[in-house]
Amino acid sequence: MTVSDYIVDFFCKKAINHFFGYQGTMIAYFVDAIHRNPNAFNHSCYNEQGASFAACGYAQALGKCGVAYSTSGPGAVNLLSGVANAFFDSEPVIFITGQLNTYEYTRVEGMRQQGFQEINIVEMAKPITKYAVQLDDASRVRYELEKAWCIANEGRKGSVLLDIPMNIQRTVIDLDSLIGYTEPQLKEEEKVDYNLIYDSLHTASRPLVLVGNGVDINSYSRLQEFITINKLPVVTSLLARDFMAGEDLCYGFIGGSYGSRTANLLTVAKADLLLAIGISLGKKQTGVKVNDFAQKAKLIRIDIDPYQLQNKIKEDEVQFKIDAKVFIDGLQLKKYTKDTSRWIEFANCARQALDGFDKNLPERIPNLYVEYLSRKMDRNYNVISDVGQHMMWMAQSFNLKSGQKLLFSGGHGAMGYALPAAIGAYYGNGNPCLCVSGDGSFQMNIQELQWIVRENIPIKIVVMNNKCLGMIRLVQEDYIESRYEGVSEGNNYAACDFVKVAQAYGIPSQRVADLEAMNNISFVDTRAELVEVILNNDTVAVPKTYFGEPIYNQMPYIPKNIMDDLLSFEG
């Protein structure tokens, strides 16, 4: 057995059977090992960035580790955007890069490059990984692989990178002599004062649960049961948008500028208790004036990441550094709240008033397309959104059904994420996918259409085309005197004919320019197809908070009498 054989077999024994990457000389032995293993499946992209995003989508959909690989040099560098994405969004992904033979190294200090396509990818990756190392001794393969697996999956999950020289990949190893990795004894979890939490829930008049990406999908059902028993309103982060999808107690996502009006109002201005579980509470969620955030509320934070907790939101906040799963497992499934019916009634009235106001806005035409998509997609679909205005339309208006997943590139915010991530998500849980992108984002990884055709992957693609980079255009309007450089046609930007491009790849495609035409799109079978939606050039995502405003005071502004009435509620 070679080192490459050992690595592939290691993943297969952990039920990680799909590998995403692009062939190259320095990774050829590893790819050959995937090919020869009957339990492994190799999936070749057309740019290594696509492979890295596919591994992220795989991890998101499956709830387990993803694997991506590349050759050395430019191939390894192309992986880095996905490495960063996995790191920032806490996705356990192991990246494997090929490298020069160890005997090719000159060891001359200061030499820029020691061989063709050589690059020090380990040092480049260290700031965006939990662990990065070069395996330069074949006898340490078991140790480094077990260590990488442990680190990627423990605590706050994230990316790791193993750089493996070509001669190490092909080295035959003696399995009996391999040294294993001993997982360090985990520090005892911080004791949670559950009685403090239960007492806080009991005394609060307006309790609210904030759920973030730190809540593992495997913990959803237990936390949902606790919330339902206690009749607690819920607000999520953008990345946890599929938590309690379609349930009456969920009031949208807190997303700063483009978040749900109701979620922002309940969180920032009305709740008197916030139980924040696995949510970062960064500036996008609190607003830039952090001191104005939830002034009337007691804040209890549950987070595994000590650095997140160092970023205090309120001086008197209560913190517990503990894995959200461990915390949720420790919750007693009993009722602790007093009667929350008046609070729930207010939340429902607020949602009705605020959503009703938005529903009639002419700027919300794109949201109507999204609502249509949510009605048409079966509950078994993975839904993946790219980055841009369409991301906000999807977060605001895609009405998730129970069981559906809604995947984003969150912290990294990578344009071009959705198409390859949809491919990975399909292989993660076997469900068909809806990929929603924009004219800017889709061109970033449009070459992966060939991957979809080659492997006959059931992905429905919707490109929202307003022929500009809409979110950047708004920044230019607000702060750069409407100089639209690089964002619109005639200003060093243009979009292709997406229908013709998709048809050239052999994908059935059509174009719609109004809601009536969209209503005639059936999406009835599982074949890949593309729909280009033509939008006005001046489309915007609303509601939107402007810099310095309280995040619940979003444009277009709610009539003053309605807002004053909502703000006056005390419960």
mmCIF file of N, CA and C in Angstrom, residues 258-342:
data_model
loop_
_atom_site.group_PDB
_atom_site.id
_atom_site.type_symbol
_atom_site.label_atom_id
_atom_site.label_comp_id
_atom_site.label_asym_id
_atom_site.label_seq_id
_atom_site.Cartn_x
_atom_site.Cartn_y
_atom_site.Cartn_z
ATOM 1 N N TYR A 258 -29.415 44.174 5.103
ATOM 2 C CA TYR A 258 -30.458 43.558 4.289
ATOM 3 C C TYR A 258 -31.272 42.523 5.052
ATOM 4 N N GLY A 259 -31.169 42.500 6.364
ATOM 5 C CA GLY A 259 -31.881 41.506 7.143
ATOM 6 C C GLY A 259 -33.379 41.720 7.157
ATOM 7 N N SER A 260 -34.069 40.749 7.685
ATOM 8 C CA SER A 260 -35.521 40.835 7.825
ATOM 9 C C SER A 260 -35.887 41.984 8.757
ATOM 10 N N ARG A 261 -36.828 42.808 8.337
ATOM 11 C CA ARG A 261 -37.263 43.922 9.190
ATOM 12 C C ARG A 261 -37.738 43.402 10.550
ATOM 13 N N THR A 262 -38.540 42.340 10.521
ATOM 14 C CA THR A 262 -39.088 41.814 11.769
ATOM 15 C C THR A 262 -37.980 41.275 12.657
ATOM 16 N N ALA A 263 -37.057 40.523 12.081
ATOM 17 C CA ALA A 263 -35.945 39.976 12.863
ATOM 18 C C ALA A 263 -35.112 41.086 13.478
ATOM 19 N N ASN A 264 -34.802 42.099 12.688
ATOM 20 C CA ASN A 264 -33.996 43.211 13.199
ATOM 21 C C ASN A 264 -34.723 43.961 14.316
ATOM 22 N N LEU A 265 -36.024 44.189 14.137
ATOM 23 C CA LEU A 265 -36.798 44.917 15.144
ATOM 24 C C LEU A 265 -36.882 44.132 16.445
ATOM 25 N N LEU A 266 -37.242 42.854 16.360
ATOM 26 C CA LEU A 266 -37.378 42.042 17.566
ATOM 27 C C LEU A 266 -36.062 41.948 18.318
ATOM 28 N N THR A 267 -34.967 41.755 17.584
ATOM 29 C CA THR A 267 -33.667 41.547 18.215
ATOM 30 C C THR A 267 -33.120 42.823 18.820
ATOM 31 N N VAL A 268 -33.105 43.877 18.046
ATOM 32 C CA VAL A 268 -32.396 45.091 18.443
ATOM 33 C C VAL A 268 -33.220 45.970 19.374
ATOM 34 N N ALA A 269 -34.529 46.031 19.139
ATOM 35 C CA ALA A 269 -35.327 47.043 19.833
ATOM 36 C C ALA A 269 -36.332 46.506 20.841
ATOM 37 N N LYS A 270 -36.744 45.233 20.743
ATOM 38 C CA LYS A 270 -37.889 44.822 21.544
ATOM 39 C C LYS A 270 -37.612 43.721 22.561
ATOM 40 N N ALA A 271 -36.759 42.759 22.260
ATOM 41 C CA ALA A 271 -36.547 41.638 23.183
ATOM 42 C C ALA A 271 -35.953 42.121 24.501
ATOM 43 N N ASP A 272 -36.341 41.445 25.606
ATOM 44 C CA ASP A 272 -35.696 41.747 26.894
ATOM 45 C C ASP A 272 -34.775 40.617 27.338
ATOM 46 N N LEU A 273 -34.710 39.535 26.535
ATOM 47 C CA LEU A 273 -33.742 38.460 26.757
ATOM 48 C C LEU A 273 -33.347 37.880 25.409
ATOM 49 N N LEU A 274 -32.044 37.820 25.160
ATOM 50 C CA LEU A 274 -31.521 37.177 23.955
ATOM 51 C C LEU A 274 -30.686 35.976 24.373
ATOM 52 N N LEU A 275 -31.097 34.792 23.941
ATOM 53 C CA LEU A 275 -30.305 33.582 24.129
ATOM 54 C C LEU A 275 -29.648 33.287 22.791
ATOM 55 N N ALA A 276 -28.364 33.645 22.671
ATOM 56 C CA ALA A 276 -27.639 33.571 21.398
ATOM 57 C C ALA A 276 -26.806 32.294 21.369
ATOM 58 N N ILE A 277 -27.130 31.388 20.455
ATOM 59 C CA ILE A 277 -26.491 30.076 20.402
ATOM 60 C C ILE A 277 -25.721 29.937 19.096
ATOM 61 N N GLY A 278 -24.394 29.898 19.184
ATOM 62 C CA GLY A 278 -23.563 29.666 18.004
ATOM 63 C C GLY A 278 -23.676 30.733 16.949
ATOM 64 N N ILE A 279 -23.862 31.972 17.348
ATOM 65 C CA ILE A 279 -23.994 33.082 16.402
ATOM 66 C C ILE A 279 -22.955 34.135 16.753
ATOM 67 N N SER A 280 -22.246 34.652 15.753
ATOM 68 C CA SER A 280 -21.078 35.499 16.011
ATOM 69 C C SER A 280 -21.434 36.878 16.531
ATOM 70 N N LEU A 281 -22.584 37.411 16.136
ATOM 71 C CA LEU A 281 -22.978 38.781 16.477
ATOM 72 C C LEU A 281 -21.915 39.785 16.023
ATOM 73 N N GLY A 282 -21.531 39.661 14.758
ATOM 74 C CA GLY A 282 -20.608 40.624 14.162
ATOM 75 C C GLY A 282 -21.347 41.885 13.761
ATOM 76 N N LYS A 283 -20.600 42.825 13.208
ATOM 77 C CA LYS A 283 -21.173 44.128 12.861
ATOM 78 C C LYS A 283 -22.325 44.010 11.858
ATOM 79 N N LYS A 284 -22.275 42.990 10.993
ATOM 80 C CA LYS A 284 -23.359 42.796 10.034
ATOM 81 C C LYS A 284 -24.671 42.482 10.743
ATOM 82 N N GLN A 285 -24.574 41.944 11.970
ATOM 83 C CA GLN A 285 -25.772 41.540 12.696
ATOM 84 C C GLN A 285 -26.186 42.548 13.757
ATOM 85 N N THR A 286 -25.215 43.246 14.330
ATOM 86 C CA THR A 286 -25.535 44.197 15.401
ATOM 87 C C THR A 286 -25.697 45.623 14.901
ATOM 88 N N GLY A 287 -25.146 45.904 13.709
ATOM 89 C CA GLY A 287 -25.011 47.285 13.266
ATOM 90 C C GLY A 287 -23.685 47.836 13.759
ATOM 91 N N VAL A 288 -23.216 48.906 13.140
ATOM 92 C CA VAL A 288 -21.896 49.435 13.496
ATOM 93 C C VAL A 288 -21.902 50.103 14.866
ATOM 94 N N LYS A 289 -23.053 50.605 15.291
ATOM 95 C CA LYS A 289 -23.156 51.205 16.624
ATOM 96 C C LYS A 289 -23.545 50.107 17.609
ATOM 97 N N VAL A 290 -22.526 49.348 18.026
ATOM 98 C CA VAL A 290 -22.779 48.165 18.845
ATOM 99 C C VAL A 290 -23.454 48.531 20.159
ATOM 100 N N ASN A 291 -23.151 49.698 20.690
ATOM 101 C CA ASN A 291 -23.750 50.104 21.966
ATOM 102 C C ASN A 291 -25.263 50.260 21.882
ATOM 103 N N ASP A 292 -25.780 50.424 20.668
ATOM 104 C CA ASP A 292 -27.228 50.562 20.490
ATOM 105 C C ASP A 292 -27.925 49.213 20.346
ATOM 106 N N PHE A 293 -27.150 48.135 20.291
ATOM 107 C CA PHE A 293 -27.721 46.814 20.043
ATOM 108 C C PHE A 293 -28.425 46.279 21.293
ATOM 109 N N ALA A 294 -29.689 45.972 21.157
ATOM 110 C CA ALA A 294 -30.462 45.292 22.206
ATOM 111 C C ALA A 294 -30.263 45.928 23.576
ATOM 112 N N GLN A 295 -30.450 47.232 23.645
ATOM 113 C CA GLN A 295 -30.214 47.950 24.900
ATOM 114 C C GLN A 295 -31.130 47.481 26.022
ATOM 115 N N LYS A 296 -32.310 46.990 25.689
ATOM 116 C CA LYS A 296 -33.269 46.585 26.715
ATOM 117 C C LYS A 296 -33.143 45.116 27.096
ATOM 118 N N ALA A 297 -32.188 44.414 26.491
ATOM 119 C CA ALA A 297 -32.157 42.959 26.642
ATOM 120 C C ALA A 297 -30.971 42.473 27.466
ATOM 121 N N LYS A 298 -31.215 41.419 28.225
ATOM 122 C CA LYS A 298 -30.137 40.639 28.820
ATOM 123 C C LYS A 298 -29.624 39.702 27.733
ATOM 124 N N LEU A 299 -28.309 39.590 27.613
ATOM 125 C CA LEU A 299 -27.710 38.776 26.553
ATOM 126 C C LEU A 299 -26.963 37.596 27.157
ATOM 127 N N ILE A 300 -27.343 36.380 26.742
ATOM 128 C CA ILE A 300 -26.644 35.151 27.132
ATOM 129 C C ILE A 300 -26.073 34.538 25.863
ATOM 130 N N ARG A 301 -24.755 34.354 25.827
ATOM 131 C CA ARG A 301 -24.088 33.865 24.617
ATOM 132 C C ARG A 301 -23.492 32.479 24.841
ATOM 133 N N ILE A 302 -23.775 31.585 23.897
ATOM 134 C CA ILE A 302 -23.227 30.231 23.883
ATOM 135 C C ILE A 302 -22.342 30.122 22.649
ATOM 136 N N ASP A 303 -21.029 29.914 22.843
ATOM 137 C CA ASP A 303 -20.128 29.849 21.686
ATOM 138 C C ASP A 303 -18.887 29.049 22.044
ATOM 139 N N ILE A 304 -18.423 28.215 21.128
ATOM 140 C CA ILE A 304 -17.228 27.401 21.341
ATOM 141 C C ILE A 304 -15.948 28.191 21.114
ATOM 142 N N ASP A 305 -16.042 29.303 20.388
ATOM 143 C CA ASP A 305 -14.859 30.062 19.973
ATOM 144 C C ASP A 305 -14.553 31.162 20.991
ATOM 145 N N PRO A 306 -13.442 31.032 21.736
ATOM 146 C CA PRO A 306 -13.131 32.046 22.752
ATOM 147 C C PRO A 306 -12.862 33.422 22.155
ATOM 148 N N TYR A 307 -12.383 33.457 20.910
ATOM 149 C CA TYR A 307 -12.091 34.742 20.279
ATOM 150 C C TYR A 307 -13.382 35.491 19.955
ATOM 151 N N GLN A 308 -14.426 34.747 19.582
ATOM 152 C CA GLN A 308 -15.715 35.398 19.355
ATOM 153 C C GLN A 308 -16.232 36.013 20.654
ATOM 154 N N LEU A 309 -16.035 35.298 21.752
ATOM 155 C CA LEU A 309 -16.537 35.789 23.031
ATOM 156 C C LEU A 309 -15.730 36.977 23.542
ATOM 157 N N GLN A 310 -14.474 37.078 23.104
ATOM 158 C CA GLN A 310 -13.676 38.254 23.488
ATOM 159 C C GLN A 310 -14.266 39.532 22.894
ATOM 160 N N ASN A 311 -14.969 39.374 21.787
ATOM 161 C CA ASN A 311 -15.629 40.517 21.154
ATOM 162 C C ASN A 311 -16.962 40.758 21.863
ATOM 163 N N LYS A 312 -16.893 41.421 22.993
ATOM 164 C CA LYS A 312 -18.087 41.615 23.813
ATOM 165 C C LYS A 312 -19.067 42.563 23.128
ATOM 166 N N ILE A 313 -20.328 42.201 23.193
ATOM 167 C CA ILE A 313 -21.384 43.038 22.631
ATOM 168 C C ILE A 313 -21.971 43.940 23.712
ATOM 169 N N LYS A 314 -22.152 43.374 24.900
ATOM 170 C CA LYS A 314 -22.663 44.128 26.044
ATOM 171 C C LYS A 314 -21.752 43.849 27.236
ATOM 172 N N GLU A 315 -21.462 44.868 27.990
ATOM 173 C CA GLU A 315 -20.537 44.715 29.117
ATOM 174 C C GLU A 315 -21.032 43.694 30.129
ATOM 175 N N ASP A 316 -22.340 43.605 30.307
ATOM 176 C CA ASP A 316 -22.886 42.712 31.326
ATOM 177 C C ASP A 316 -23.397 41.396 30.740
ATOM 178 N N GLU A 317 -22.993 41.068 29.514
ATOM 179 C CA GLU A 317 -23.474 39.826 28.911
ATOM 180 C C GLU A 317 -22.971 38.612 29.684
ATOM 181 N N VAL A 318 -23.744 37.531 29.635
ATOM 182 C CA VAL A 318 -23.372 36.260 30.258
ATOM 183 C C VAL A 318 -22.835 35.351 29.162
ATOM 184 N N GLN A 319 -21.657 34.759 29.388
ATOM 185 C CA GLN A 319 -21.018 33.940 28.362
ATOM 186 C C GLN A 319 -20.770 32.522 28.873
ATOM 187 N N PHE A 320 -20.944 31.546 27.978
ATOM 188 C CA PHE A 320 -20.555 30.173 28.258
ATOM 189 C C PHE A 320 -19.788 29.657 27.046
ATOM 190 N N LYS A 321 -18.493 29.349 27.251
ATOM 191 C CA LYS A 321 -17.662 28.830 26.158
ATOM 192 C C LYS A 321 -17.865 27.319 26.088
ATOM 193 N N ILE A 322 -18.731 26.921 25.206
ATOM 194 C CA ILE A 322 -19.098 25.511 25.109
ATOM 195 C C ILE A 322 -19.618 25.232 23.705
ATOM 196 N N ASP A 323 -19.397 24.023 23.243
ATOM 197 C CA ASP A 323 -19.928 23.594 21.952
ATOM 198 C C ASP A 323 -21.453 23.681 21.997
ATOM 199 N N ALA A 324 -22.036 24.285 20.968
ATOM 200 C CA ALA A 324 -23.493 24.433 20.931
ATOM 201 C C ALA A 324 -24.195 23.086 21.031
ATOM 202 N N LYS A 325 -23.604 22.043 20.430
ATOM 203 C CA LYS A 325 -24.224 20.714 20.493
ATOM 204 C C LYS A 325 -24.267 20.207 21.927
ATOM 205 N N VAL A 326 -23.154 20.382 22.649
ATOM 206 C CA VAL A 326 -23.109 19.939 24.046
ATOM 207 C C VAL A 326 -24.128 20.721 24.870
ATOM 208 N N PHE A 327 -24.199 22.024 24.619
ATOM 209 C CA PHE A 327 -25.168 22.855 25.338
ATOM 210 C C PHE A 327 -26.594 22.387 25.067
ATOM 211 N N ILE A 328 -26.906 22.155 23.801
ATOM 212 C CA ILE A 328 -28.269 21.756 23.429
ATOM 213 C C ILE A 328 -28.606 20.390 24.007
ATOM 214 N N ASP A 329 -27.633 19.473 23.984
ATOM 215 C CA ASP A 329 -27.865 18.145 24.564
ATOM 216 C C ASP A 329 -28.184 18.229 26.054
ATOM 217 N N GLY A 330 -27.669 19.273 26.715
ATOM 218 C CA GLY A 330 -27.891 19.422 28.151
ATOM 219 C C GLY A 330 -29.184 20.120 28.524
ATOM 220 N N LEU A 331 -29.894 20.659 27.551
ATOM 221 C CA LEU A 331 -31.154 21.346 27.845
ATOM 222 C C LEU A 331 -32.227 20.360 28.294
ATOM 223 N N GLN A 332 -32.929 20.699 29.346
ATOM 224 C CA GLN A 332 -34.077 19.911 29.777
ATOM 225 C C GLN A 332 -35.284 20.302 28.921
ATOM 226 N N LEU A 333 -35.908 19.317 28.325
ATOM 227 C CA LEU A 333 -37.028 19.599 27.428
ATOM 228 C C LEU A 333 -38.301 19.813 28.243
ATOM 229 N N LYS A 334 -38.305 20.930 28.949
ATOM 230 C CA LYS A 334 -39.442 21.313 29.788
ATOM 231 C C LYS A 334 -39.787 22.772 29.514
ATOM 232 N N LYS A 335 -40.950 23.169 29.994
ATOM 233 C CA LYS A 335 -41.375 24.556 29.829
ATOM 234 C C LYS A 335 -40.860 25.390 30.989
ATOM 235 N N TYR A 336 -40.132 26.459 30.658
ATOM 236 C CA TYR A 336 -39.592 27.361 31.674
ATOM 237 C C TYR A 336 -40.151 28.773 31.531
ATOM 238 N N THR A 337 -40.612 29.105 30.361
ATOM 239 C CA THR A 337 -41.125 30.459 30.150
ATOM 240 C C THR A 337 -42.500 30.611 30.792
ATOM 241 N N LYS A 338 -42.807 31.834 31.167
ATOM 242 C CA LYS A 338 -44.188 32.116 31.537
ATOM 243 C C LYS A 338 -44.966 32.340 30.244
ATOM 244 N N ASP A 339 -46.163 32.800 30.350
ATOM 245 C CA ASP A 339 -47.010 32.979 29.170
ATOM 246 C C ASP A 339 -46.373 33.972 28.191
ATOM 247 N N THR A 340 -46.013 33.487 26.997
ATOM 248 C CA THR A 340 -45.405 34.358 25.979
ATOM 249 C C THR A 340 -46.400 34.740 24.888
ATOM 250 N N SER A 341 -47.671 34.467 25.118
ATOM 251 C CA SER A 341 -48.657 34.653 24.043
ATOM 252 C C SER A 341 -48.736 36.105 23.578
ATOM 253 N N ARG A 342 -48.631 37.059 24.524
ATOM 254 C CA ARG A 342 -48.722 38.468 24.120
ATOM 255 C C ARG A 342 -47.503 38.868 23.282
#
